[in-house]
Tab-separated table of C-alpha atoms and ligand atoms in Angstrom:
chain	number	residue	atom	x	y	z
A	398	MET	CA	-46.162	-15.078	55.369
A	399	SER	CA	-44.808	-18.052	53.434
A	400	SER	CA	-45.727	-18.810	49.825
A	401	TRP	CA	-46.995	-22.345	50.305
A	402	VAL	CA	-47.016	-24.790	47.409
A	403	VAL	CA	-48.782	-28.096	48.006
A	404	MET	CA	-47.241	-30.976	46.017
A	405	LYS	CA	-49.142	-34.254	46.122
A	406	PHE	CA	-47.422	-37.453	45.017
A	407	GLY	CA	-49.494	-40.553	44.232
A	408	GLY	CA	-48.657	-44.209	44.939
A	409	THR	CA	-46.402	-44.840	41.923
A	410	SER	CA	-44.672	-41.471	42.502
A	411	VAL	CA	-43.492	-42.537	45.987
A	412	ALA	CA	-42.748	-46.223	45.356
A	413	THR	CA	-39.121	-46.051	44.111
A	414	VAL	CA	-35.883	-44.282	44.982
A	415	ALA	CA	-35.771	-42.769	41.464
A	416	ARG	CA	-39.141	-41.050	42.047
A	417	TRP	CA	-38.020	-39.802	45.485
A	418	LYS	CA	-34.967	-38.230	43.832
A	419	THR	CA	-37.362	-36.236	41.638
A	420	ILE	CA	-39.360	-35.227	44.743
A	421	ALA	CA	-36.137	-34.042	46.390
A	422	GLU	CA	-35.132	-32.028	43.320
A	423	GLU	CA	-38.542	-30.401	42.966
A	424	ALA	CA	-38.651	-29.531	46.681
A	425	ARG	CA	-35.168	-27.990	46.439
A	426	ARG	CA	-36.185	-25.987	43.384
A	427	LEU	CA	-39.190	-24.493	45.192
A	428	VAL	CA	-37.173	-23.655	48.302
A	429	SER	CA	-34.577	-21.821	46.208
A	430	ALA	CA	-37.441	-19.838	44.639
A	431	ASN	CA	-38.536	-18.811	48.167
A	432	GLU	CA	-41.595	-21.055	48.125
A	433	ARG	CA	-42.428	-23.536	50.893
A	434	PRO	CA	-43.374	-27.050	49.764
A	435	VAL	CA	-45.985	-29.099	51.601
A	436	ILE	CA	-45.413	-32.609	50.266
A	437	VAL	CA	-48.587	-34.700	50.573
A	438	CYS	CA	-48.046	-38.416	49.892
A	439	SER	CA	-50.131	-41.469	49.118
A	440	ALA	CA	-49.214	-44.914	50.398
A	441	LEU	CA	-46.681	-46.803	48.234
A	442	SER	CA	-48.309	-48.211	45.140
A	443	GLY	CA	-50.428	-51.295	45.923
A	444	VAL	CA	-50.267	-50.763	49.697
A	445	SER	CA	-53.826	-49.516	50.285
A	446	ASP	CA	-55.128	-52.502	48.290
A	447	GLY	CA	-52.762	-54.715	50.327
A	448	ILE	CA	-54.193	-53.412	53.615
A	449	GLU	CA	-57.732	-53.993	52.321
A	450	THR	CA	-56.695	-57.584	51.580
A	451	ILE	CA	-55.335	-57.916	55.117
A	452	ILE	CA	-58.627	-56.609	56.500
A	453	ALA	CA	-60.571	-59.129	54.402
A	454	LEU	CA	-58.267	-61.949	55.583
A	455	VAL	CA	-58.571	-61.217	59.315
A	456	GLY	CA	-59.305	-64.537	61.013
A	457	ASP	CA	-57.722	-66.530	58.146
A	458	PRO	CA	-54.168	-67.901	58.662
A	459	LYS	CA	-53.233	-66.394	55.263
A	460	VAL	CA	-53.319	-62.936	56.872
A	461	GLN	CA	-49.788	-63.519	58.198
A	462	GLY	CA	-48.335	-63.787	54.695
A	463	ALA	CA	-50.127	-60.637	53.579
A	464	VAL	CA	-48.738	-58.674	56.558
A	465	GLU	CA	-45.227	-59.937	55.832
A	466	ALA	CA	-45.459	-58.969	52.147
A	467	LEU	CA	-46.446	-55.432	53.155
A	468	GLU	CA	-43.594	-55.225	55.649
A	469	GLN	CA	-41.082	-56.470	53.075
A	470	GLN	CA	-42.223	-53.956	50.441
A	471	HIS	CA	-41.470	-51.086	52.839
A	472	LEU	CA	-38.235	-52.514	54.198
A	473	ARG	CA	-36.951	-53.116	50.661
A	474	LEU	CA	-37.503	-49.461	49.807
A	475	ALA	CA	-35.823	-48.347	53.070
A	476	GLU	CA	-32.832	-50.499	52.141
A	477	GLU	CA	-32.650	-49.067	48.610
A	478	MET	CA	-32.857	-45.587	50.145
A	479	GLY	CA	-29.926	-46.465	52.401
A	480	ILE	CA	-31.799	-45.405	55.555
A	481	LYS	CA	-32.362	-47.112	58.900
A	482	ASN	CA	-35.886	-48.550	59.242
A	483	PRO	CA	-37.998	-45.520	60.327
A	484	ILE	CA	-41.325	-47.399	60.541
A	485	GLU	CA	-40.772	-49.830	63.383
A	486	SER	CA	-43.609	-48.443	65.511
A	487	GLU	CA	-46.062	-48.461	62.555
A	488	LEU	CA	-45.183	-52.088	61.737
A	489	THR	CA	-45.708	-53.077	65.388
A	490	GLU	CA	-49.036	-51.239	65.403
A	491	LEU	CA	-50.078	-53.087	62.221
A	492	LYS	CA	-49.238	-56.492	63.691
A	493	ASN	CA	-50.853	-55.784	67.079
A	494	GLN	CA	-54.052	-54.523	65.526
A	495	VAL	CA	-54.305	-57.414	63.090
A	496	GLN	CA	-53.768	-59.812	65.984
A	497	GLY	CA	-56.430	-58.062	68.084
A	498	ALA	CA	-58.904	-58.093	65.199
A	499	SER	CA	-58.199	-61.797	64.563
A	500	LEU	CA	-59.163	-62.561	68.164
A	501	ILE	CA	-62.486	-60.738	67.874
A	502	GLY	CA	-62.943	-61.986	64.314
A	503	GLU	CA	-63.974	-58.649	62.823
A	504	VAL	CA	-62.740	-55.237	61.749
A	505	SER	CA	-64.965	-52.287	62.638
A	506	PRO	CA	-65.021	-49.240	60.329
A	507	ARG	CA	-63.044	-47.420	63.046
A	508	LEU	CA	-60.267	-50.014	63.024
A	509	HIS	CA	-60.479	-50.281	59.218
A	510	ALA	CA	-59.653	-46.551	58.974
A	511	ARG	CA	-56.816	-46.867	61.464
A	512	LEU	CA	-55.273	-49.807	59.628
A	513	MET	CA	-55.556	-48.079	56.238
A	514	SER	CA	-53.934	-44.919	57.646
A	515	LEU	CA	-50.738	-46.900	58.214
A	516	GLY	CA	-50.047	-46.918	54.446
A	517	GLU	CA	-49.696	-43.129	54.243
A	518	ARG	CA	-48.024	-42.896	57.659
A	519	MET	CA	-45.342	-45.379	56.543
A	520	SER	CA	-44.690	-43.856	53.099
A	521	THR	CA	-44.217	-40.395	54.640
A	522	LYS	CA	-41.915	-41.692	57.403
A	523	LEU	CA	-39.737	-43.304	54.727
A	524	GLY	CA	-39.851	-40.167	52.581
A	525	ALA	CA	-38.978	-37.841	55.484
A	526	ALA	CA	-35.966	-39.959	56.473
A	527	TYR	CA	-34.750	-40.202	52.869
A	528	LEU	CA	-35.170	-36.499	52.045
A	529	ASN	CA	-33.346	-35.517	55.229
A	530	SER	CA	-30.556	-37.978	54.340
A	531	LEU	CA	-30.206	-36.100	51.015
A	532	GLY	CA	-29.914	-32.798	52.876
A	533	VAL	CA	-33.445	-31.579	52.077
A	534	ASN	CA	-34.665	-30.147	55.381
A	535	VAL	CA	-38.134	-31.624	55.859
A	536	GLN	CA	-40.490	-31.900	58.862
A	537	TRP	CA	-42.892	-34.830	59.207
A	538	VAL	CA	-46.367	-33.576	60.111
A	539	ASP	CA	-49.339	-35.764	61.080
A	540	ALA	CA	-52.166	-34.686	58.742
A	541	ARG	CA	-54.678	-35.838	61.379
A	542	ASP	CA	-53.578	-32.963	63.633
A	543	HIS	CA	-54.722	-30.507	60.979
A	544	LEU	CA	-57.668	-31.960	59.040
A	545	ARG	CA	-60.904	-32.410	61.014
A	546	SER	CA	-63.807	-34.287	59.414
A	547	LEU	CA	-67.261	-32.741	59.350
A	548	PRO	CA	-69.994	-34.564	61.263
A	549	GLU	CA	-72.759	-35.821	58.953
A	550	ALA	CA	-75.981	-36.357	60.836
A	551	ASN	CA	-77.475	-39.207	58.828
A	552	ALA	CA	-74.340	-40.814	57.419
A	553	SER	CA	-73.653	-44.518	58.045
A	554	THR	CA	-70.721	-45.448	60.302
A	555	GLU	CA	-68.877	-46.690	57.189
A	556	ARG	CA	-69.282	-43.363	55.467
A	557	GLN	CA	-68.215	-41.398	58.549
A	558	PHE	CA	-65.030	-43.431	58.977
A	559	LEU	CA	-64.131	-44.401	55.420
A	560	SER	CA	-65.341	-41.557	53.192
A	561	ALA	CA	-65.380	-38.442	55.358
A	562	GLU	CA	-65.195	-34.835	54.186
A	563	CYS	CA	-63.518	-31.857	55.847
A	564	ASP	CA	-64.091	-28.120	55.733
A	565	PHE	CA	-61.748	-26.052	53.624
A	566	GLU	CA	-61.903	-22.550	55.025
A	567	ALA	CA	-58.584	-20.676	55.325
A	568	ASP	CA	-57.084	-21.846	58.634
A	569	PRO	CA	-54.810	-19.318	60.418
A	570	THR	CA	-54.014	-21.872	63.174
A	571	MET	CA	-52.642	-24.319	60.615
A	572	GLN	CA	-50.792	-21.528	58.822
A	573	GLN	CA	-49.112	-20.511	62.077
A	574	ALA	CA	-48.290	-24.071	63.138
A	575	LEU	CA	-46.618	-24.886	59.820
A	576	GLU	CA	-44.947	-21.492	59.640
A	577	CYS	CA	-43.049	-22.428	62.828
A	578	ALA	CA	-41.693	-25.679	61.363
A	579	PRO	CA	-38.539	-24.955	59.357
A	580	GLY	CA	-37.927	-26.234	55.815
A	581	ALA	CA	-40.339	-28.290	53.741
A	582	ILE	CA	-43.290	-30.179	55.258
A	583	ILE	CA	-44.123	-33.788	54.479
A	584	THR	CA	-47.552	-35.117	55.400
A	585	GLN	CA	-50.088	-37.807	54.530
A	586	GLY	CA	-52.913	-37.781	52.053
A	587	PHE	CA	-56.159	-39.699	52.665
A	588	ILE	CA	-56.388	-39.305	56.463
A	589	ALA	CA	-57.990	-36.948	58.973
A	590	ARG	CA	-59.525	-37.065	62.448
A	591	ASN	CA	-63.130	-36.756	63.580
A	592	GLY	CA	-64.315	-34.681	66.534
A	593	ASP	CA	-63.668	-37.638	68.917
A	594	GLY	CA	-60.034	-37.828	67.825
A	595	ASP	CA	-60.488	-41.062	65.829
A	596	THR	CA	-58.679	-41.595	62.533
A	597	VAL	CA	-60.948	-41.291	59.498
A	598	LEU	CA	-60.348	-41.710	55.742
A	599	LEU	CA	-61.369	-39.411	52.880
A	600	GLY	CA	-62.456	-42.244	50.549
A	601	ARG	CA	-60.261	-44.314	48.208
A	602	GLY	CA	-58.172	-42.007	46.043
A	603	GLY	CA	-58.625	-39.299	48.699
A	604	SER	CA	-55.036	-38.036	48.778
A	605	ASP	CA	-55.837	-35.534	46.034
A	606	THR	CA	-58.616	-34.215	48.272
A	607	SER	CA	-56.185	-33.895	51.204
A	608	ALA	CA	-53.844	-31.868	49.001
A	609	ALA	CA	-56.714	-29.559	48.033
A	610	TYR	CA	-57.741	-29.148	51.710
A	611	PHE	CA	-54.165	-28.243	52.693
A	612	ALA	CA	-53.908	-25.821	49.769
A	613	ALA	CA	-57.179	-24.063	50.663
A	614	LYS	CA	-56.446	-23.948	54.400
A	615	LEU	CA	-52.944	-22.558	53.846
A	616	ASN	CA	-54.089	-20.242	51.069
A	617	ALA	CA	-51.353	-21.787	48.918
A	618	VAL	CA	-50.176	-20.238	45.674
A	619	ARG	CA	-50.549	-23.585	43.846
A	620	CYS	CA	-51.700	-27.145	44.356
A	621	GLU	CA	-49.567	-29.547	42.294
A	622	ILE	CA	-50.833	-33.094	41.724
A	623	TRP	CA	-47.889	-35.294	40.672
A	624	THR	CA	-48.880	-38.535	38.984
A	625	ASP	CA	-47.665	-41.071	36.407
A	626	VAL	CA	-49.309	-39.485	33.330
A	627	PRO	CA	-48.506	-36.095	31.733
A	628	GLY	CA	-51.850	-34.417	32.533
A	629	MET	CA	-55.537	-34.506	31.655
A	630	PHE	CA	-56.212	-35.710	28.106
A	631	THR	CA	-58.737	-34.789	25.412
A	632	ALA	CA	-59.806	-38.473	25.442
A	633	ASP	CA	-58.628	-41.729	26.971
A	634	PRO	CA	-55.238	-42.274	25.220
A	635	ARG	CA	-55.629	-46.055	25.548
A	636	HIS	CA	-58.607	-45.880	23.186
A	637	VAL	CA	-57.822	-42.759	21.145
A	638	PRO	CA	-54.145	-42.732	20.082
A	639	THR	CA	-54.375	-39.129	18.843
A	640	ALA	CA	-55.553	-37.854	22.233
A	641	ARG	CA	-53.437	-34.978	23.505
A	642	VAL	CA	-52.718	-33.367	26.852
A	643	LEU	CA	-54.900	-30.378	27.722
A	644	ARG	CA	-52.675	-27.435	28.673
A	645	SER	CA	-55.345	-25.426	30.449
A	646	LEU	CA	-58.843	-26.017	31.816
A	647	ASP	CA	-61.170	-24.049	34.013
A	648	TYR	CA	-62.426	-25.549	37.270
A	649	ASP	CA	-65.840	-26.508	35.892
A	650	GLU	CA	-64.396	-28.235	32.831
A	651	ALA	CA	-61.939	-30.163	34.992
A	652	GLN	CA	-64.766	-31.064	37.385
A	653	GLU	CA	-66.739	-32.587	34.544
A	654	ILE	CA	-63.812	-34.541	33.140
A	655	ALA	CA	-62.836	-35.814	36.607
A	656	THR	CA	-66.402	-36.738	37.515
A	657	MET	CA	-66.897	-38.581	34.217
A	658	GLY	CA	-64.155	-41.001	35.153
A	659	ALA	CA	-60.705	-39.636	34.214
A	660	LYS	CA	-58.526	-41.138	36.953
A	661	VAL	CA	-55.960	-38.337	36.948
A	662	LEU	CA	-57.644	-36.134	39.552
A	663	HIS	CA	-60.208	-37.017	42.236
A	664	PRO	CA	-63.386	-34.993	41.633
A	665	ARG	CA	-63.577	-34.004	45.326
A	666	ALA	CA	-60.242	-32.177	45.012
A	667	ILE	CA	-61.571	-29.406	42.772
A	668	PRO	CA	-64.103	-27.481	44.961
A	669	PRO	CA	-61.622	-26.518	47.743
A	670	CYS	CA	-59.171	-25.063	45.189
A	671	LYS	CA	-61.930	-23.453	43.149
A	672	SER	CA	-63.406	-21.728	46.185
A	673	ALA	CA	-60.020	-20.203	47.093
A	674	SER	CA	-59.004	-19.599	43.418
A	675	ILE	CA	-55.898	-21.750	43.811
A	676	PRO	CA	-54.557	-23.140	40.514
A	677	ILE	CA	-54.257	-26.939	40.341
A	678	VAL	CA	-51.363	-28.177	38.208
A	679	ILE	CA	-51.196	-31.813	37.084
A	680	ARG	CA	-47.531	-32.867	36.772
A	681	CYS	CA	-45.847	-36.098	35.705
A	682	THR	CA	-43.272	-37.502	38.161
A	683	PRO	CA	-41.419	-39.629	35.560
A	684	ARG	CA	-41.294	-36.574	33.203
A	685	PRO	CA	-40.852	-33.508	35.459
A	686	GLU	CA	-39.746	-31.379	32.484
A	687	LEU	CA	-43.332	-31.362	31.083
A	688	ASN	CA	-45.711	-28.521	31.945
A	689	GLY	CA	-48.782	-30.730	32.478
A	690	THR	CA	-52.312	-29.377	32.786
A	691	VAL	CA	-53.189	-26.168	34.645
A	692	ILE	CA	-56.690	-25.861	36.098
A	693	HIS	CA	-57.649	-22.310	36.992
A	694	SER	CA	-60.331	-19.647	36.628
A	695	ARG	CA	-62.003	-18.954	33.319
A	696	GLY	CA	-60.806	-16.187	31.031
A	697	LEU	CA	-57.092	-16.953	30.880
A	698	GLY	CA	-57.111	-18.236	27.326
A	699	ASN	CA	-59.242	-18.559	24.220
A	700	GLU	CA	-59.052	-22.290	23.657
A	701	ALA	CA	-61.454	-24.544	21.777
A	702	GLY	CA	-65.011	-24.821	23.109
A	703	VAL	CA	-65.075	-28.616	23.414
A	704	LYS	CA	-62.210	-29.799	25.584
A	705	ALA	CA	-62.575	-33.545	25.978
A	706	ILE	CA	-64.648	-36.587	25.172
A	707	SER	CA	-65.313	-39.285	27.748
A	708	ALA	CA	-66.930	-42.658	27.200
A	709	ARG	CA	-68.512	-44.923	29.748
A	710	LYS	CA	-69.285	-48.552	29.109
A	711	GLY	CA	-71.826	-50.810	30.765
A	712	VAL	CA	-74.136	-47.993	31.844
A	713	MET	CA	-77.791	-48.977	32.141
A	714	LEU	CA	-80.785	-46.698	32.556
A	715	ILE	CA	-83.584	-48.182	34.611
A	716	SER	CA	-86.872	-46.401	34.791
A	717	MET	CA	-89.257	-47.474	37.553
A	718	GLU	CA	-92.748	-46.468	38.474
A	719	THR	CA	-94.990	-47.594	41.233
A	720	VAL	CA	-98.174	-46.452	42.869
A	721	GLY	CA	-98.175	-45.546	46.547
A	722	MET	CA	-94.493	-44.554	46.657
A	723	TRP	CA	-95.095	-41.259	48.488
A	724	GLN	CA	-92.982	-41.199	51.704
A	725	THR	CA	-92.170	-44.890	51.426
A	726	VAL	CA	-88.855	-45.521	53.171
A	727	GLY	CA	-86.366	-47.950	51.611
A	728	PHE	CA	-87.981	-48.041	48.180
A	729	LEU	CA	-84.671	-47.918	46.281
A	730	ALA	CA	-82.987	-50.314	48.716
A	731	ASP	CA	-85.733	-52.879	48.007
A	732	ALA	CA	-85.390	-52.342	44.274
A	733	PHE	CA	-81.604	-52.773	44.366
A	734	ALA	CA	-81.869	-55.866	46.569
A	735	VAL	CA	-83.423	-57.610	43.562
A	736	PHE	CA	-80.375	-56.765	41.412
A	737	LYS	CA	-77.982	-57.871	44.162
A	738	ARG	CA	-79.723	-61.260	44.323
A	739	LEU	CA	-79.390	-61.556	40.551
A	740	GLY	CA	-75.655	-60.980	41.031
B	1011	LIG	N1	-53.733	-44.547	49.292
B	1011	LIG	C1	-55.122	-44.214	49.128
B	1011	LIG	C2	-55.755	-45.060	48.040
B	1011	LIG	O1	-55.048	-45.826	47.387
B	1011	LIG	C3	-55.347	-42.768	48.872
B	1011	LIG	C4	-54.718	-42.229	47.606
B	1011	LIG	O2	-53.703	-42.745	47.186
B	1011	LIG	O3	-55.243	-41.281	47.044
B	1011	LIG	O4	-56.938	-45.010	47.862
B	1012	MG	MG1	-55.256	-40.917	42.600
């Protein structure tokens, strides 16, 4: 059985050749230590926002320019990597689907998910071609063949397609399938399939969650989240200059910090690793020599009781009471409609 290590790289960590060189070095280091890397990637930085802009512009002539900008961003990176364009079929798919949607004049949640998935599919195609050109043996795997979303009886179509969740039980079928592929694996964050075989998304920022699902399903030894900051901090360093990186946290502490708004780790990524006792390590792609933050089970250290302070601005508490509310459907929707009208 292989010792799997999931390494997730966010948008800024996959956007330049310099960052990909670090990915190559880290993958090589793991392989020489007899570990097997599963490299989970986000779309290039700005690309998911760019695709959302394209979706919003469908039917407007400006959509053409937005599609071209996206194409150029990827082709520029391919050129800097010195590789032949490996994303021709994805670019054709993007153009065809945008054209089709322009004719109908709308983008359904199903098509929205499919269009967004192109970001991660393109970044991983580029990465696979580049790593192989550097002599790092890597297999491109479609994450949708391995992550299946859970049906949610009462969820809206938007939620089912754009913010789905998957199970995270150990998965011997996945373990066997990946065991057969030689070398490192490269795959996409953010995307999965539903029971009908349609592409679904795991919510914005969902690549961390994908990494955690892969780690839990493969029973990995570690889930590394590579980002552009050195770890989780005791406070927001933009507001508190003396804030420092936390070396070690337990799962519940990390869950609280992530849920309270630290952007370093998506809060949905913690439960799959916690349930399988897989350590999560936050690493910094521009500074790979740093140790980062390790998130693991309690009892491994005797650190300070209070770990971090978070602040939230613009939070309002509204207390409402009404008579005759028992079993009234849509009460909160009506209440919020008033606020929406007020802008
Ligand atoms: N690319 C997706 C997003 O920007 C997923 C991710 O990067 O985590 O939301
Ligand atoms: Mg993120």
